[in-house]
PDB file of C-alpha atoms in Angstrom:
ATOM      1  CA  MET A   1       3.629  15.499   7.075  1.00  0.00           C
ATOM      2  CA  LYS A   2       3.141  16.435   3.675  1.00  0.00           C
ATOM      3  CA  VAL A   3       0.182  15.101   1.605  1.00  0.00           C
ATOM      4  CA  LEU A   4      -0.811  15.495  -2.206  1.00  0.00           C
ATOM      5  CA  LEU A   5      -4.109  15.485  -2.945  1.00  0.00           C
ATOM      6  CA  ILE A   6      -5.263  14.892  -6.426  1.00  0.00           C
ATOM      7  CA  GLU A   7      -9.184  15.229  -6.592  1.00  0.00           C
ATOM      8  CA  ASP A   8     -11.222  17.270  -9.216  1.00  0.00           C
ATOM      9  CA  ASP A   9     -14.362  17.605  -7.239  1.00  0.00           C
ATOM     10  CA  PRO A  10     -14.069  21.209  -5.469  1.00  0.00           C
ATOM     11  CA  LYS A  11     -16.295  19.982  -2.582  1.00  0.00           C
ATOM     12  CA  VAL A  12     -14.670  16.767  -1.862  1.00  0.00           C
ATOM     13  CA  ALA A  13     -11.163  18.340  -2.365  1.00  0.00           C
ATOM     14  CA  ALA A  14     -12.204  21.235   0.342  1.00  0.00           C
ATOM     15  CA  PHE A  15     -13.550  18.809   2.597  1.00  0.00           C
ATOM     16  CA  ILE A  16     -10.476  16.725   2.633  1.00  0.00           C
ATOM     17  CA  LYS A  17      -7.962  19.781   2.565  1.00  0.00           C
ATOM     18  CA  ARG A  18      -9.706  21.407   5.408  1.00  0.00           C
ATOM     19  CA  GLY A  19     -10.049  18.319   7.383  1.00  0.00           C
ATOM     20  CA  LEU A  20      -6.452  17.297   7.061  1.00  0.00           C
ATOM     21  CA  GLU A  21      -4.795  20.864   7.834  1.00  0.00           C
ATOM     22  CA  GLU A  22      -6.849  20.979  11.118  1.00  0.00           C
ATOM     23  CA  GLN A  23      -4.903  17.691  11.739  1.00  0.00           C
ATOM     24  CA  THR A  24      -1.996  19.724  10.996  1.00  0.00           C
ATOM     25  CA  TYR A  25      -1.102  18.104   7.608  1.00  0.00           C
ATOM     26  CA  ASP A  26       0.431  20.044   4.655  1.00  0.00           C
ATOM     27  CA  VAL A  27      -1.797  19.517   1.696  1.00  0.00           C
ATOM     28  CA  GLU A  28      -0.942  20.465  -1.679  1.00  0.00           C
ATOM     29  CA  GLN A  29      -3.685  20.157  -4.244  1.00  0.00           C
ATOM     30  CA  ALA A  30      -4.121  19.315  -8.197  1.00  0.00           C
ATOM     31  CA  TYR A  31      -7.448  19.176  -9.811  1.00  0.00           C
ATOM     32  CA  ASP A  32      -6.479  16.954 -12.539  1.00  0.00           C
ATOM     33  CA  GLY A  33      -4.433  13.815 -13.338  1.00  0.00           C
ATOM     34  CA  THR A  34      -1.523  15.382 -15.501  1.00  0.00           C
ATOM     35  CA  PHE A  35      -0.800  18.084 -13.124  1.00  0.00           C
ATOM     36  CA  GLY A  36      -1.199  15.882 -10.284  1.00  0.00           C
ATOM     37  CA  VAL A  37       1.617  13.595 -11.911  1.00  0.00           C
ATOM     38  CA  LYS A  38       3.898  16.507 -12.320  1.00  0.00           C
ATOM     39  CA  LEU A  39       3.481  17.656  -8.622  1.00  0.00           C
ATOM     40  CA  ALA A  40       4.176  13.935  -7.726  1.00  0.00           C
ATOM     41  CA  LEU A  41       7.499  13.587  -9.487  1.00  0.00           C
ATOM     42  CA  GLN A  42       8.705  17.370  -8.741  1.00  0.00           C
ATOM     43  CA  GLN A  43       8.295  16.952  -5.231  1.00  0.00           C
ATOM     44  CA  GLU A  44       8.452  14.642  -2.120  1.00  0.00           C
ATOM     45  CA  HIS A  45       5.351  13.813  -0.366  1.00  0.00           C
ATOM     46  CA  ASP A  46       4.673  11.319   2.675  1.00  0.00           C
ATOM     47  CA  LEU A  47       1.280  10.243   0.875  1.00  0.00           C
ATOM     48  CA  ILE A  48      -0.709  10.709  -2.114  1.00  0.00           C
ATOM     49  CA  ILE A  49      -4.707  10.721  -1.969  1.00  0.00           C
ATOM     50  CA  LEU A  50      -5.629  10.006  -5.558  1.00  0.00           C
ATOM     51  CA  ASP A  51      -9.243   9.903  -6.901  1.00  0.00           C
ATOM     52  CA  VAL A  52      -9.829   7.437  -9.408  1.00  0.00           C
ATOM     53  CA  ILE A  53     -12.169   9.319 -11.947  1.00  0.00           C
ATOM     54  CA  LEU A  54      -9.978  12.611 -13.191  1.00  0.00           C
ATOM     55  CA  PRO A  55      -9.901  14.768 -16.025  1.00  0.00           C
ATOM     56  CA  ASN A  56      -6.901  14.618 -18.540  1.00  0.00           C
ATOM     57  CA  SER A  57      -5.703  11.710 -16.928  1.00  0.00           C
ATOM     58  CA  ASN A  58      -7.456   9.027 -14.979  1.00  0.00           C
ATOM     59  CA  GLY A  59      -6.227   8.008 -11.757  1.00  0.00           C
ATOM     60  CA  LEU A  60      -5.247   4.470 -12.423  1.00  0.00           C
ATOM     61  CA  ASP A  61      -3.014   5.991 -15.172  1.00  0.00           C
ATOM     62  CA  VAL A  62      -1.809   8.652 -12.874  1.00  0.00           C
ATOM     63  CA  CYS A  63      -1.026   5.822 -10.210  1.00  0.00           C
ATOM     64  CA  ARG A  64       0.894   3.825 -12.451  1.00  0.00           C
ATOM     65  CA  GLU A  65       2.994   6.783 -13.858  1.00  0.00           C
ATOM     66  CA  ILE A  66       3.772   7.643 -10.399  1.00  0.00           C
ATOM     67  CA  ARG A  67       4.899   4.119  -9.494  1.00  0.00           C
ATOM     68  CA  ARG A  68       7.130   3.905 -12.677  1.00  0.00           C
ATOM     69  CA  HIS A  69       9.386   6.645 -10.877  1.00  0.00           C
ATOM     70  CA  ASN A  70       8.468   6.017  -7.081  1.00  0.00           C
ATOM     71  CA  GLN A  71       7.814   2.697  -5.612  1.00  0.00           C
ATOM     72  CA  GLN A  72       7.843   4.296  -1.810  1.00  0.00           C
ATOM     73  CA  VAL A  73       5.321   6.924  -1.599  1.00  0.00           C
ATOM     74  CA  PRO A  74       1.983   5.271   0.035  1.00  0.00           C
ATOM     75  CA  ILE A  75      -1.014   5.914  -2.286  1.00  0.00           C
ATOM     76  CA  LEU A  76      -4.704   6.116  -1.028  1.00  0.00           C
ATOM     77  CA  MET A  77      -7.001   5.663  -3.816  1.00  0.00           C
ATOM     78  CA  LEU A  78     -10.565   7.195  -3.541  1.00  0.00           C
ATOM     79  CA  THR A  79     -13.235   5.520  -5.754  1.00  0.00           C
ATOM     80  CA  ALA A  80     -16.869   6.062  -6.142  1.00  0.00           C
ATOM     81  CA  LEU A  81     -16.933   2.229  -7.779  1.00  0.00           C
ATOM     82  CA  GLY A  82     -17.521  -0.184  -4.918  1.00  0.00           C
ATOM     83  CA  ALA A  83     -17.124  -3.438  -6.528  1.00  0.00           C
ATOM     84  CA  THR A  84     -14.482  -5.565  -5.664  1.00  0.00           C
ATOM     85  CA  ASP A  85     -13.046  -5.799  -8.985  1.00  0.00           C
ATOM     86  CA  ASP A  86     -12.917  -2.069  -9.510  1.00  0.00           C
ATOM     87  CA  LYS A  87     -11.019  -2.000  -6.234  1.00  0.00           C
ATOM     88  CA  ILE A  88      -8.478  -4.771  -7.208  1.00  0.00           C
ATOM     89  CA  THR A  89      -7.961  -2.863 -10.436  1.00  0.00           C
ATOM     90  CA  GLY A  90      -6.759   0.125  -8.386  1.00  0.00           C
ATOM     91  CA  LEU A  91      -4.349  -2.198  -6.279  1.00  0.00           C
ATOM     92  CA  ASP A  92      -2.982  -3.763  -9.307  1.00  0.00           C
ATOM     93  CA  ALA A  93      -2.336  -0.197 -10.829  1.00  0.00           C
ATOM     94  CA  GLY A  94      -0.029   0.400  -7.708  1.00  0.00           C
ATOM     95  CA  ALA A  95      -2.495   2.030  -5.026  1.00  0.00           C
ATOM     96  CA  ASP A  96      -1.466   0.618  -1.483  1.00  0.00           C
ATOM     97  CA  ASP A  97      -5.101   0.975  -0.343  1.00  0.00           C
ATOM     98  CA  TYR A  98      -8.682   2.344  -1.209  1.00  0.00           C
ATOM     99  CA  LEU A  99     -11.790   4.157   0.018  1.00  0.00           C
ATOM    100  CA  THR A 100     -15.108   4.019  -1.471  1.00  0.00           C
ATOM    101  CA  LYS A 101     -16.943   7.126  -1.469  1.00  0.00           C
ATOM    102  CA  PRO A 102     -18.748   8.336   0.416  1.00  0.00           C
ATOM    103  CA  PHE A 103     -16.681   8.172   3.499  1.00  0.00           C
ATOM    104  CA  GLU A 104     -16.584   9.534   7.043  1.00  0.00           C
ATOM    105  CA  PHE A 105     -13.286  11.655   7.704  1.00  0.00           C
ATOM    106  CA  LYS A 106     -12.297   9.536  10.664  1.00  0.00           C
ATOM    107  CA  GLU A 107     -11.863   6.750   8.474  1.00  0.00           C
ATOM    108  CA  LEU A 108      -9.732   8.558   5.982  1.00  0.00           C
ATOM    109  CA  LEU A 109      -7.592   9.361   8.920  1.00  0.00           C
ATOM    110  CA  ALA A 110      -7.279   5.821   9.802  1.00  0.00           C
ATOM    111  CA  ARG A 111      -6.355   4.597   6.327  1.00  0.00           C
ATOM    112  CA  ILE A 112      -3.728   7.521   6.345  1.00  0.00           C
ATOM    113  CA  ARG A 113      -2.418   6.604   9.680  1.00  0.00           C
ATOM    114  CA  ALA A 114      -1.944   2.968   8.687  1.00  0.00           C
ATOM    115  CA  LEU A 115      -0.161   3.787   5.693  1.00  0.00           C
ATOM    116  CA  THR A 116       2.282   6.502   6.891  1.00  0.00           C
ATOM    117  CA  ARG A 117       3.034   4.521  10.221  1.00  0.00           C
ATOM    118  CA  ARG A 118       5.631   2.585   8.210  1.00  0.00           C
ATOM    119  CA  GLY A 119       7.712   5.566   8.105  1.00  0.00           C
ATOM    120  CA  THR A 120       7.676   6.615  11.429  1.00  0.00           C
ATOM    121  CA  ASP A 121       7.594   3.169  13.140  1.00  0.00           C
ATOM    122  CA  ASN A 122      10.218   2.766  16.185  1.00  0.00           C
ATOM    123  CA  SER A 123      11.626  -0.425  14.400  1.00  0.00           C
ATOM    124  CA  THR A 124      14.954   1.595  14.003  1.00  0.00           C
ATOM    125  CA  GLY A 125      17.760  -0.767  13.004  1.00  0.00           C
ATOM    126  CA  GLU A 126      15.708  -3.766  12.763  1.00  0.00           C
ATOM    127  CA  LYS A 127      16.850  -6.267  10.340  1.00  0.00           C
ATOM    128  CA  LEU A 128      14.924  -9.098   9.314  1.00  0.00           C
ATOM    129  CA  GLY A 129      15.512 -12.057   6.988  1.00  0.00           C
ATOM    130  CA  LEU A 130      14.864 -15.671   5.865  1.00  0.00           C
ATOM    131  CA  ALA A 131      17.149 -17.545   3.779  1.00  0.00           C
ATOM    132  CA  ASP A 132      18.555 -14.954   0.993  1.00  0.00           C
ATOM    133  CA  LEU A 133      15.795 -12.522   1.569  1.00  0.00           C
ATOM    134  CA  GLU A 134      16.922  -9.615   3.718  1.00  0.00           C
ATOM    135  CA  MET A 135      14.838  -6.627   4.975  1.00  0.00           C
ATOM    136  CA  ASP A 136      16.234  -3.424   6.653  1.00  0.00           C
ATOM    137  CA  VAL A 137      13.445  -1.679   8.384  1.00  0.00           C
ATOM    138  CA  ALA A 138      14.888   1.650   9.039  1.00  0.00           C
ATOM    139  CA  LYS A 139      16.524   1.927   5.464  1.00  0.00           C
ATOM    140  CA  LYS A 140      13.221   0.511   3.943  1.00  0.00           C
ATOM    141  CA  THR A 141      14.949  -1.743   1.479  1.00  0.00           C
ATOM    142  CA  VAL A 142      14.454  -5.350   0.703  1.00  0.00           C
ATOM    143  CA  VAL A 143      17.091  -7.727  -1.080  1.00  0.00           C
ATOM    144  CA  ARG A 144      16.380 -11.288  -2.592  1.00  0.00           C
ATOM    145  CA  ALA A 145      19.640 -13.191  -3.613  1.00  0.00           C
ATOM    146  CA  GLY A 146      21.620 -10.174  -3.584  1.00  0.00           C
ATOM    147  CA  LYS A 147      19.170  -8.324  -5.728  1.00  0.00           C
ATOM    148  CA  SER A 148      17.097  -5.376  -4.656  1.00  0.00           C
ATOM    149  CA  VAL A 149      13.347  -5.640  -4.602  1.00  0.00           C
ATOM    150  CA  ASN A 150      11.252  -2.416  -5.016  1.00  0.00           C
ATOM    151  CA  LEU A 151       8.295  -2.694  -2.828  1.00  0.00           C
ATOM    152  CA  THR A 152       5.317  -0.215  -2.466  1.00  0.00           C
ATOM    153  CA  ALA A 153       4.451   0.796   1.119  1.00  0.00           C
ATOM    154  CA  ARG A 154       1.533  -1.841   1.267  1.00  0.00           C
ATOM    155  CA  GLU A 155       3.824  -4.586   0.072  1.00  0.00           C
ATOM    156  CA  PHE A 156       6.580  -3.622   2.487  1.00  0.00           C
ATOM    157  CA  ALA A 157       4.210  -3.835   5.302  1.00  0.00           C
ATOM    158  CA  LEU A 158       2.734  -6.984   4.344  1.00  0.00           C
ATOM    159  CA  LEU A 159       6.291  -8.600   4.057  1.00  0.00           C
ATOM    160  CA  HIS A 160       7.413  -6.966   7.236  1.00  0.00           C
ATOM    161  CA  TYR A 161       4.493  -8.897   9.014  1.00  0.00           C
ATOM    162  CA  LEU A 162       4.966 -11.910   7.347  1.00  0.00           C
ATOM    163  CA  LEU A 163       8.721 -11.916   8.144  1.00  0.00           C
ATOM    164  CA  ARG A 164       8.161 -10.985  11.852  1.00  0.00           C
ATOM    165  CA  ASN A 165       5.815 -14.070  12.041  1.00  0.00           C
ATOM    166  CA  LYS A 166       8.034 -16.206   9.704  1.00  0.00           C
ATOM    167  CA  GLU A 167       7.317 -19.991   9.886  1.00  0.00           C
ATOM    168  CA  ARG A 168       3.842 -19.295  11.513  1.00  0.00           C
ATOM    169  CA  VAL A 169       0.564 -19.741   9.615  1.00  0.00           C
ATOM    170  CA  ILE A 170      -1.246 -16.391   9.613  1.00  0.00           C
ATOM    171  CA  SER A 171      -4.639 -16.091   8.256  1.00  0.00           C
ATOM    172  CA  ARG A 172      -6.270 -13.715   5.859  1.00  0.00           C
ATOM    173  CA  VAL A 173      -8.049 -11.942   8.921  1.00  0.00           C
ATOM    174  CA  ASP A 174      -4.969 -11.699  11.035  1.00  0.00           C
ATOM    175  CA  ILE A 175      -3.188 -10.007   8.107  1.00  0.00           C
ATOM    176  CA  LEU A 176      -6.148  -7.603   7.679  1.00  0.00           C
ATOM    177  CA  GLU A 177      -6.158  -6.666  11.189  1.00  0.00           C
ATOM    178  CA  GLN A 178      -2.742  -6.118  11.165  1.00  0.00           C
ATOM    179  CA  VAL A 179      -1.661  -4.853   8.070  1.00  0.00           C
ATOM    180  CA  TRP A 180      -4.522  -2.895   6.889  1.00  0.00           C
ATOM    181  CA  GLU A 181      -5.896  -2.087  10.435  1.00  0.00           C
ATOM    182  CA  THR A 182      -9.257  -3.162   9.233  1.00  0.00           C
ATOM    183  CA  SER A 183     -11.519  -6.052   8.693  1.00  0.00           C
ATOM    184  CA  PHE A 184     -12.428  -4.919   4.978  1.00  0.00           C
ATOM    185  CA  ASP A 185     -15.705  -6.747   3.732  1.00  0.00           C
ATOM    186  CA  THR A 186     -15.748 -10.556   4.203  1.00  0.00           C
ATOM    187  CA  GLY A 187     -15.832 -11.297   0.530  1.00  0.00           C
ATOM    188  CA  SER A 188     -12.756  -9.158  -0.311  1.00  0.00           C
ATOM    189  CA  ASN A 189      -9.896 -10.775  -1.945  1.00  0.00           C
ATOM    190  CA  VAL A 190      -7.373  -8.024  -1.418  1.00  0.00           C
ATOM    191  CA  VAL A 191      -5.027 -10.272   0.954  1.00  0.00           C
ATOM    192  CA  ASP A 192      -4.663 -12.879  -1.986  1.00  0.00           C
ATOM    193  CA  VAL A 193      -4.308  -9.970  -4.500  1.00  0.00           C
ATOM    194  CA  TYR A 194      -1.258  -8.621  -2.453  1.00  0.00           C
ATOM    195  CA  ILE A 195       0.485 -12.020  -1.713  1.00  0.00           C
ATOM    196  CA  ASN A 196       0.307 -12.124  -5.399  1.00  0.00           C
ATOM    197  CA  PHE A 197       2.235  -9.126  -5.914  1.00  0.00           C
ATOM    198  CA  LEU A 198       4.601 -10.201  -3.371  1.00  0.00           C
ATOM    199  CA  ARG A 199       5.105 -13.395  -4.842  1.00  0.00           C
ATOM    200  CA  LYS A 200       6.025 -12.032  -8.164  1.00  0.00           C
ATOM    201  CA  LYS A 201       8.722  -9.890  -6.715  1.00  0.00           C
ATOM    202  CA  ILE A 202      10.089 -12.255  -4.082  1.00  0.00           C
ATOM    203  CA  ASP A 203       9.721 -15.600  -5.226  1.00  0.00           C
ATOM    204  CA  LYS A 204       9.564 -15.044  -9.112  1.00  0.00           C
ATOM    205  CA  ASP A 205      12.499 -17.112 -10.916  1.00  0.00           C
ATOM    206  CA  GLN A 206      13.588 -18.261  -7.602  1.00  0.00           C
ATOM    207  CA  PRO A 207      14.250 -22.252  -6.805  1.00  0.00           C
ATOM    208  CA  ASN A 208      13.252 -21.607  -3.183  1.00  0.00           C
ATOM    209  CA  LYS A 209       9.963 -20.568  -2.773  1.00  0.00           C
ATOM    210  CA  LEU A 210       9.356 -18.820   0.399  1.00  0.00           C
ATOM    211  CA  ILE A 211       5.626 -17.671   0.298  1.00  0.00           C
ATOM    212  CA  HIS A 212       3.296 -20.655   0.837  1.00  0.00           C
ATOM    213  CA  THR A 213      -0.520 -20.880   0.855  1.00  0.00           C
ATOM    214  CA  LEU A 214      -2.180 -23.448   3.264  1.00  0.00           C
ATOM    215  CA  VAL A 215      -5.672 -23.703   1.912  1.00  0.00           C
ATOM    216  CA  GLY A 216      -8.282 -22.857   4.546  1.00  0.00           C
ATOM    217  CA  MET A 217      -5.961 -21.419   6.943  1.00  0.00           C
ATOM    218  CA  GLY A 218      -3.770 -18.690   5.266  1.00  0.00           C
ATOM    219  CA  TYR A 219      -0.117 -18.157   4.383  1.00  0.00           C
ATOM    220  CA  VAL A 220       3.153 -18.937   5.955  1.00  0.00           C
ATOM    221  CA  LEU A 221       6.588 -17.568   5.049  1.00  0.00           C
ATOM    222  CA  LYS A 222       9.026 -20.391   5.446  1.00  0.00           C
ATOM    223  CA  GLU A 223      12.209 -21.686   3.622  1.00  0.00           C
ATOM    224  CA  GLN A 224      11.284 -25.252   2.935  1.00  0.00           C
ATOM    225  CA  GLN A 225       8.950 -26.298   0.118  1.00  0.00           C
ATOM    226  CA  ASP A 226       5.355 -27.678   0.877  1.00  0.00           C
ATOM    227  CA  VAL A 227       5.291 -31.186   0.251  1.00  0.00           C
TER     228      VAL A 227
END
């Protein structure tokens, strides 16, 4: 598995690179934002690990630039900023997940496995749908009303989970445990943020809304409108 590591701190970069290579990952490095974007756009990677604070171009701008050209590659953002608003800013820029420094290497590996499992699951040939929404799991494609919908890795995983549980109310805790494979902190609104991302891509300008909120309970993917 090929990983692009964009991190300007030599010690942190060496720590991550050494650990991943011991796990048989192929790691390519960039020490600044500009070169990181160049490598990300020139070559294919299975995962990008991206620091927020970088010389030349910060991680948020790097993430946005990569997303302009590639919606599919999973991006794990590293941040020394622990506030929820700072993390949400990273997700809004296009990151699929975030990890706050300092972190334990086993936590990094867990996040990587969760993000890259999408590309190696055993759901080959699985096709899911609701109304005019269609998902081809093997091809990693989503279509709504005949139009292709570009989703990030995390958005795809979330929609996949919702489709597999359509017409069933799913709590935020269930989503965190099944899609993020973590409990996060209880005050995190990361699920709400990603549901909003999906709504903008799936339901915007559509007369038949599919993603519904049940206050105090969670979310449900269903065809009929809430009364």
